[in-house]
PDB file of N, CA and C in Angstrom:
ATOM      1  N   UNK A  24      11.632  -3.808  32.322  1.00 60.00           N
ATOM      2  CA  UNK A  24      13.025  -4.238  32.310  1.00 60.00           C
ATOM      3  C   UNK A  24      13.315  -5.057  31.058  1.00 60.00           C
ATOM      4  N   UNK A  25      12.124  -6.038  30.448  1.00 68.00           N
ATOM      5  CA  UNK A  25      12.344  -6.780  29.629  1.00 68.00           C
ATOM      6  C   UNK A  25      13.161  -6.202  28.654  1.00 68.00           C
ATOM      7  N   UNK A  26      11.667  -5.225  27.945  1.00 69.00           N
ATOM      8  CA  UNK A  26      12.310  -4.262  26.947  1.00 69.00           C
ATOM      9  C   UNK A  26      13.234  -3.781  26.818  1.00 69.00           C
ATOM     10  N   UNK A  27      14.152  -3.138  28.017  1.00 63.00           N
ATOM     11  CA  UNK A  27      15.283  -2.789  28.125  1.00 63.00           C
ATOM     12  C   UNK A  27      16.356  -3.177  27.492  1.00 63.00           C
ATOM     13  N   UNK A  28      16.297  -4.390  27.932  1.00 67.00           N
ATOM     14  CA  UNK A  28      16.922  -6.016  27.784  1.00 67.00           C
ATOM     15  C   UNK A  28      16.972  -5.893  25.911  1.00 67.00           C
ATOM     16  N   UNK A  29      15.785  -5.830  25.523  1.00 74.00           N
ATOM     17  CA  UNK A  29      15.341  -6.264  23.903  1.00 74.00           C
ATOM     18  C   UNK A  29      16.516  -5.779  23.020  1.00 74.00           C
ATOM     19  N   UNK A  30      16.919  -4.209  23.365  1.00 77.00           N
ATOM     20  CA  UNK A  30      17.939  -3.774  22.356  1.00 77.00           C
ATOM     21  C   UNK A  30      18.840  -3.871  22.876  1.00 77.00           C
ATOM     22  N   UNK A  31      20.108  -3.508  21.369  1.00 78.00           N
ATOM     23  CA  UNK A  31      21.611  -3.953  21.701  1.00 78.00           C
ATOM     24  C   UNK A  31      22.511  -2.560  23.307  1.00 78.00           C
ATOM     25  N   UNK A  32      21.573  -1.565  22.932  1.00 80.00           N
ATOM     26  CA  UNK A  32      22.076  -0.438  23.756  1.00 80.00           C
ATOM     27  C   UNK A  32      21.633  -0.596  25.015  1.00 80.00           C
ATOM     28  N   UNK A  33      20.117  -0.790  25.481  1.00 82.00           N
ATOM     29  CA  UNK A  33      19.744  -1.290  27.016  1.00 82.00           C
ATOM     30  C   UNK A  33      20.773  -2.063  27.018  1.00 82.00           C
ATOM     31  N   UNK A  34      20.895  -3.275  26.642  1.00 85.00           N
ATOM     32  CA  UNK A  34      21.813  -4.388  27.070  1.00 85.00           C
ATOM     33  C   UNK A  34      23.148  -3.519  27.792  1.00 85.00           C
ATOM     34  N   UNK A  35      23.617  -2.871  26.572  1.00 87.00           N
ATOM     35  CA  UNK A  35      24.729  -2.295  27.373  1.00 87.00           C
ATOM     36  C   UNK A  35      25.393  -1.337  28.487  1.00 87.00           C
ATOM     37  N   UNK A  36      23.960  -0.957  28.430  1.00 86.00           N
ATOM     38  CA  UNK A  36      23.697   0.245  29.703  1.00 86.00           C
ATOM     39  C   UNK A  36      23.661  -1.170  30.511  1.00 86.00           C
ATOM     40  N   UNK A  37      22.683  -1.905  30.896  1.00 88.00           N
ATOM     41  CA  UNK A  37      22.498  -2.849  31.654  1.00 88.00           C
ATOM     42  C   UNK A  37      24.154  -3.126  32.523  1.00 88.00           C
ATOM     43  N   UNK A  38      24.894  -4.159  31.135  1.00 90.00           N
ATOM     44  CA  UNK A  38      26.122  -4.524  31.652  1.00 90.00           C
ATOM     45  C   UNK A  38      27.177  -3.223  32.338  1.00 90.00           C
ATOM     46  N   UNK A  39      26.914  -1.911  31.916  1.00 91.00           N
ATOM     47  CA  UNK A  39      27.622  -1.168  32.773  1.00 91.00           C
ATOM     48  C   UNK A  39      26.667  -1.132  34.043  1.00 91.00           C
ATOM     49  N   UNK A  40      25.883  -1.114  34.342  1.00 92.00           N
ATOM     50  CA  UNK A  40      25.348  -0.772  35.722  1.00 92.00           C
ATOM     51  C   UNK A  40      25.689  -1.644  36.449  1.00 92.00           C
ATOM     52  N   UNK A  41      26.053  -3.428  36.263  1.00 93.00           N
ATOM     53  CA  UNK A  41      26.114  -4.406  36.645  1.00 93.00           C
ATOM     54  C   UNK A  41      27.719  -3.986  36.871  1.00 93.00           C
ATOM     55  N   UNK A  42      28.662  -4.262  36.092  1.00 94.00           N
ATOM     56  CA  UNK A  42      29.830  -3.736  36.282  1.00 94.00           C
ATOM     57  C   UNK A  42      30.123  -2.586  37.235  1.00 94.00           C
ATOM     58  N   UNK A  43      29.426  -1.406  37.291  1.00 94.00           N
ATOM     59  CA  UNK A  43      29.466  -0.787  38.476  1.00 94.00           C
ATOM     60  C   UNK A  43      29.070  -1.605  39.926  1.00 94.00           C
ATOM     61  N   UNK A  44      28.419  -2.124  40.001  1.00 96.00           N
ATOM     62  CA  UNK A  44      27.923  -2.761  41.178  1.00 96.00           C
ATOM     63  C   UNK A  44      28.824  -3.507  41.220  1.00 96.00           C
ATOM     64  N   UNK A  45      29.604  -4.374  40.638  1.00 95.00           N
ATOM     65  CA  UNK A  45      30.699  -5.530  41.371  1.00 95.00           C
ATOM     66  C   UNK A  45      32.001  -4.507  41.597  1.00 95.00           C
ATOM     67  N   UNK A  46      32.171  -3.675  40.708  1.00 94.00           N
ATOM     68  CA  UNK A  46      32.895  -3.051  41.323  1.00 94.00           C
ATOM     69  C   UNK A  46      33.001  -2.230  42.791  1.00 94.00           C
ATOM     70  N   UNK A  47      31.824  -1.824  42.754  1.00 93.00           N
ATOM     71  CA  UNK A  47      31.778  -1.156  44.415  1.00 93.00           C
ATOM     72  C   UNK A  47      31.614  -2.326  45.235  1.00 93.00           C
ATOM     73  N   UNK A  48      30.839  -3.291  45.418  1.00 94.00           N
ATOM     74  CA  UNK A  48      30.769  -4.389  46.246  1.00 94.00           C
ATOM     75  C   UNK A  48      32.414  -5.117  46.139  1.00 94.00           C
ATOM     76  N   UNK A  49      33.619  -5.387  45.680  1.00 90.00           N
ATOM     77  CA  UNK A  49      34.423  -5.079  45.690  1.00 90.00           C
ATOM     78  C   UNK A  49      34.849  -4.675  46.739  1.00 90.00           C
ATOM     79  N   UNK A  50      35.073  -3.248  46.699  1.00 88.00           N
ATOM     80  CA  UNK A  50      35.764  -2.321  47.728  1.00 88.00           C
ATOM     81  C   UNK A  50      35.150  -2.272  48.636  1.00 88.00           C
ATOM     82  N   UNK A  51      33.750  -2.693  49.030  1.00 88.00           N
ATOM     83  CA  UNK A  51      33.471  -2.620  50.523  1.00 88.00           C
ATOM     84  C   UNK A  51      33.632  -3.823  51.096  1.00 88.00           C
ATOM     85  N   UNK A  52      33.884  -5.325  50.062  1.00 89.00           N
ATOM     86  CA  UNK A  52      34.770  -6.219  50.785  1.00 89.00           C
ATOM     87  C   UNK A  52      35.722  -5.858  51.148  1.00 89.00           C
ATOM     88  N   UNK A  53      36.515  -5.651  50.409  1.00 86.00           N
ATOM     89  CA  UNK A  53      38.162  -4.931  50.502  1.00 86.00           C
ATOM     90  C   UNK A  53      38.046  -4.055  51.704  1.00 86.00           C
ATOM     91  N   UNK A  54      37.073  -3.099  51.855  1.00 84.00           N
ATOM     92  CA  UNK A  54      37.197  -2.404  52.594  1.00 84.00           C
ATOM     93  C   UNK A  54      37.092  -3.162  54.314  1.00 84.00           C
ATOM     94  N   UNK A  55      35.900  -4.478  54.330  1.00 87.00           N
ATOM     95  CA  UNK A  55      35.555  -5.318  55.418  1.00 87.00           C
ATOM     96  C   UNK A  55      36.845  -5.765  56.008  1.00 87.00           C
ATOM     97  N   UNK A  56      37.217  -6.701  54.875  1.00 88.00           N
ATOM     98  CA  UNK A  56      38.058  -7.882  54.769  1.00 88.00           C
ATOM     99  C   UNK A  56      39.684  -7.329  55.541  1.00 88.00           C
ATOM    100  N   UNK A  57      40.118  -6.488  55.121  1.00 83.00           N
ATOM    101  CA  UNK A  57      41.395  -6.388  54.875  1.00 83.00           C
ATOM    102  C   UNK A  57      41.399  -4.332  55.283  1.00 83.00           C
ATOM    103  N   UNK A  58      40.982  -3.723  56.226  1.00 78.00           N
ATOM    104  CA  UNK A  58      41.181  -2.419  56.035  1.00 78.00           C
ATOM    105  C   UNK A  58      42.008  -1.621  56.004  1.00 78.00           C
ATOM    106  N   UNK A  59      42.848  -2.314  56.234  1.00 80.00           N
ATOM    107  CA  UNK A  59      44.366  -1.420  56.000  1.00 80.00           C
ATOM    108  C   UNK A  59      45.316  -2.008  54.768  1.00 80.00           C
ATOM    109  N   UNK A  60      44.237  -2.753  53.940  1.00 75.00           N
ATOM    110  CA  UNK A  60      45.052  -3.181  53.048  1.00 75.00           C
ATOM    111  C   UNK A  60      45.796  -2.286  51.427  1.00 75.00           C
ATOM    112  N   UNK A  61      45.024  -1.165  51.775  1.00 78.00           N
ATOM    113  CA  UNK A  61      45.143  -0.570  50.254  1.00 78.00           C
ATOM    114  C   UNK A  61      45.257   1.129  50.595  1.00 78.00           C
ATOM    115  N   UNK A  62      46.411   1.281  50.619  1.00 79.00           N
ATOM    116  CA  UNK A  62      46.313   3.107  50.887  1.00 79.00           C
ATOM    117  C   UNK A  62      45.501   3.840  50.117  1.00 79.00           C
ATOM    118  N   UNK A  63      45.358   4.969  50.782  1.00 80.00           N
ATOM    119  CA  UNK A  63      44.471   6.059  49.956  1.00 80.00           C
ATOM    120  C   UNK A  63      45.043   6.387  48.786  1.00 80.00           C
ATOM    121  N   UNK A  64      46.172   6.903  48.610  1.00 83.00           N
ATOM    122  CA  UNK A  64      46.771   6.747  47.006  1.00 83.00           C
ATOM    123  C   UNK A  64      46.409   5.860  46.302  1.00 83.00           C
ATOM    124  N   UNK A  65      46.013   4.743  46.432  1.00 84.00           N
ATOM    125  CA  UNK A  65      46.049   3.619  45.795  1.00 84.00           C
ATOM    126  C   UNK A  65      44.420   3.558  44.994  1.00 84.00           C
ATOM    127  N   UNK A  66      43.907   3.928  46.361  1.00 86.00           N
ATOM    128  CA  UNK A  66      42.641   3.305  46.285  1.00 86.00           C
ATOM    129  C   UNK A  66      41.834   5.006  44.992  1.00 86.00           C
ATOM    130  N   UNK A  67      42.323   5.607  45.536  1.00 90.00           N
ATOM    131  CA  UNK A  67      42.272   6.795  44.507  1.00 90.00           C
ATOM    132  C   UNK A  67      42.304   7.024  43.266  1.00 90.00           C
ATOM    133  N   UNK A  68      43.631   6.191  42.928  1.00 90.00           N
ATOM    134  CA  UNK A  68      43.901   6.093  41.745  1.00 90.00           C
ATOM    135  C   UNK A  68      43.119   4.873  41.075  1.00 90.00           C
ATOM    136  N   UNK A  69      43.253   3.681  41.505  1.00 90.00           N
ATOM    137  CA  UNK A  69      41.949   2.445  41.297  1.00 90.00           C
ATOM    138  C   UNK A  69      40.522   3.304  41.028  1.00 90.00           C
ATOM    139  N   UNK A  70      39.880   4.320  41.934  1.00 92.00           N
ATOM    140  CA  UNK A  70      38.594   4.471  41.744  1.00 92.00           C
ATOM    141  C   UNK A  70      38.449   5.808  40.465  1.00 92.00           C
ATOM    142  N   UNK A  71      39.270   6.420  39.888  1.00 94.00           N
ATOM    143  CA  UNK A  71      39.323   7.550  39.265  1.00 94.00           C
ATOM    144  C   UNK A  71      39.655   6.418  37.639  1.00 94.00           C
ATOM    145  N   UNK A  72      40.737   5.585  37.945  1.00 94.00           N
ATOM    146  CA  UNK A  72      40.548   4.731  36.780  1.00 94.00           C
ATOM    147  C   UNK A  72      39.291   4.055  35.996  1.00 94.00           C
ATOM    148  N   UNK A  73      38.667   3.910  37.189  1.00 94.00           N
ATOM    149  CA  UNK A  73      37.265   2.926  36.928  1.00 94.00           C
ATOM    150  C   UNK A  73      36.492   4.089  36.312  1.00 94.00           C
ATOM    151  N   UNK A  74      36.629   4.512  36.634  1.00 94.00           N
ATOM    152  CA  UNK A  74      35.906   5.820  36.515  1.00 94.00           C
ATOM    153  C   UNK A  74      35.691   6.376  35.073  1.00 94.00           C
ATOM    154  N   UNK A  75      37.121   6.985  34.550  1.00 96.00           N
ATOM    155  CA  UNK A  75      37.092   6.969  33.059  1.00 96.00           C
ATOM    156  C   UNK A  75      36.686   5.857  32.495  1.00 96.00           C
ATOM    157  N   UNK A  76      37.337   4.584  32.935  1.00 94.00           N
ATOM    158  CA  UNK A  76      37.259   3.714  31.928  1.00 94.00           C
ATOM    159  C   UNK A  76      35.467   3.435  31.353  1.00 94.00           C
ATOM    160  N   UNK A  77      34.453   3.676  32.753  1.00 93.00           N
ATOM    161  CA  UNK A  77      32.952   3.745  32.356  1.00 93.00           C
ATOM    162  C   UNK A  77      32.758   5.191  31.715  1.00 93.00           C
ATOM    163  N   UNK A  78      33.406   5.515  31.842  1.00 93.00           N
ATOM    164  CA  UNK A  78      33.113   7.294  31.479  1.00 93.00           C
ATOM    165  C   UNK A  78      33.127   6.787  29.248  1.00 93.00           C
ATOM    166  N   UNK A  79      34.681   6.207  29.087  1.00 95.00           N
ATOM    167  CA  UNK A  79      34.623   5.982  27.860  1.00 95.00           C
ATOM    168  C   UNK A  79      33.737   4.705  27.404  1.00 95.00           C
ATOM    169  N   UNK A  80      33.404   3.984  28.124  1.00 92.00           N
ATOM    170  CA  UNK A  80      32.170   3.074  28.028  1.00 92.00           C
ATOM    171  C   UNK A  80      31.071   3.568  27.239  1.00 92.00           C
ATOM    172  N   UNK A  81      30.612   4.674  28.491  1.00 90.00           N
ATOM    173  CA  UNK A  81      29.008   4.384  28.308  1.00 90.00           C
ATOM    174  C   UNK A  81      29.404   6.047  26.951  1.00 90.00           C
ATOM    175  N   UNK A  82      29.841   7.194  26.767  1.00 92.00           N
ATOM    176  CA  UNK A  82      30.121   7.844  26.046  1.00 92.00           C
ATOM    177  C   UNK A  82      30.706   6.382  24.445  1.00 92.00           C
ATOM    178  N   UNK A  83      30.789   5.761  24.586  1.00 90.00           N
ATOM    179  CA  UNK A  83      31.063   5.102  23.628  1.00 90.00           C
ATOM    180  C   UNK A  83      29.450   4.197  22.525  1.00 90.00           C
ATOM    181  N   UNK A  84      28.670   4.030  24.084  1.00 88.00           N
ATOM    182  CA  UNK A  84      27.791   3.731  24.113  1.00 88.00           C
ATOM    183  C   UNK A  84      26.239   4.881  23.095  1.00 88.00           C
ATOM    184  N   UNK A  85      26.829   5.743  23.618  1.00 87.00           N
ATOM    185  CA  UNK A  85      26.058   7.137  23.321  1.00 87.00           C
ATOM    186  C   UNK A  85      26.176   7.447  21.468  1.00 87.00           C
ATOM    187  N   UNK A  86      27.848   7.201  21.251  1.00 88.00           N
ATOM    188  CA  UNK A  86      27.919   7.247  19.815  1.00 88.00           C
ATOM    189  C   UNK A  86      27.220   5.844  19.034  1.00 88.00           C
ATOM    190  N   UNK A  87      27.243   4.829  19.392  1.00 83.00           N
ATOM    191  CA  UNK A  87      26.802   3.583  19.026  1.00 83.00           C
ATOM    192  C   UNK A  87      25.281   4.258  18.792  1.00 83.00           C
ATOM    193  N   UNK A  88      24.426   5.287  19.756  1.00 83.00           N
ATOM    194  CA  UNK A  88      22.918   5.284  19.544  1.00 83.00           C
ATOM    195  C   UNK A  88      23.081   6.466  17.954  1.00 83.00           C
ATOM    196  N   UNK A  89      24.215   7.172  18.453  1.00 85.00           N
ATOM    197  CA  UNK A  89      23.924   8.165  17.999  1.00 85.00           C
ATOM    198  C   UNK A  89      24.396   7.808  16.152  1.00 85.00           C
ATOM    199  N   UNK A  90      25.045   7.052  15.783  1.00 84.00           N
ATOM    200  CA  UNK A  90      25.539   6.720  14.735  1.00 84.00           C
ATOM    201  C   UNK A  90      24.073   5.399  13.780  1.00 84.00           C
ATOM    202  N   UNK A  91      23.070   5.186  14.740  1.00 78.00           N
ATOM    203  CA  UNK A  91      21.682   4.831  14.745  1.00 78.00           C
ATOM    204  C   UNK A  91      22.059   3.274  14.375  1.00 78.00           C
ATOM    205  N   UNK A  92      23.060   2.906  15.188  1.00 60.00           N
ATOM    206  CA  UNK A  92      22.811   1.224  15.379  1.00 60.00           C
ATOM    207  C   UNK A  92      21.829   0.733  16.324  1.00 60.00           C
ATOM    208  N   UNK A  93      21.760   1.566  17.027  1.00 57.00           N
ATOM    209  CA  UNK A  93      20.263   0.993  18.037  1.00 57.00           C
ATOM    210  C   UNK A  93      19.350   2.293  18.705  1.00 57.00           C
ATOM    211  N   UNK A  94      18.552   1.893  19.212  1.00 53.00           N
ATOM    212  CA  UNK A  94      17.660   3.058  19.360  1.00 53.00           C
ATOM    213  C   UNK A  94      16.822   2.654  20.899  1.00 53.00           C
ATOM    214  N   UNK A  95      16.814   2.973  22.353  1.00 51.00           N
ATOM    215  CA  UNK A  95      16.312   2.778  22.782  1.00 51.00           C
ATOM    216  C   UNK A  95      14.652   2.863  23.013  1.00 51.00           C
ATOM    217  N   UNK A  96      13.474   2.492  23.240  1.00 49.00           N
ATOM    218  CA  UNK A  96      12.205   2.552  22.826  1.00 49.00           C
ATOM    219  C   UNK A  96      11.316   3.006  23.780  1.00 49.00           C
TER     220      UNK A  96
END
């Protein structure tokens, strides 16, 4: 894991995986807490957003290796 950690690109894989996880822990509060709080439209459109937005993340991520600012090991 350390190693992972060492370069600038683990790091950032890292922080998206972490970011995924608060995000779903999130919605299964939401989902506990409050279950009728958020229609399916809603919640649809919230999870398809998240969605791209890691989609252009970690694809952003990919050009960062690929343009050879970092190199995983």
């Amino acid at each position: 894991m350390r190693t992972l950690l060492e370069s600038d690109t683990g790091f950032y894989y890292a922080i998206g995986a972490f970011t995924t996880l608060v995000f779903v822990v999130g919605l299964v509060v939401l989902a506990a807490l409050n279950p009728g709080g958020i229609g399916a439209r809603e919640l649809i459109g919230l999870v398809v957003g998240f969605c791209l937005f890691m989609l252009v993340y970690f694809v952003s991520i990919t050009v960062h290796r690929l343009e050879g600012g970092d190199s995983l090991r």
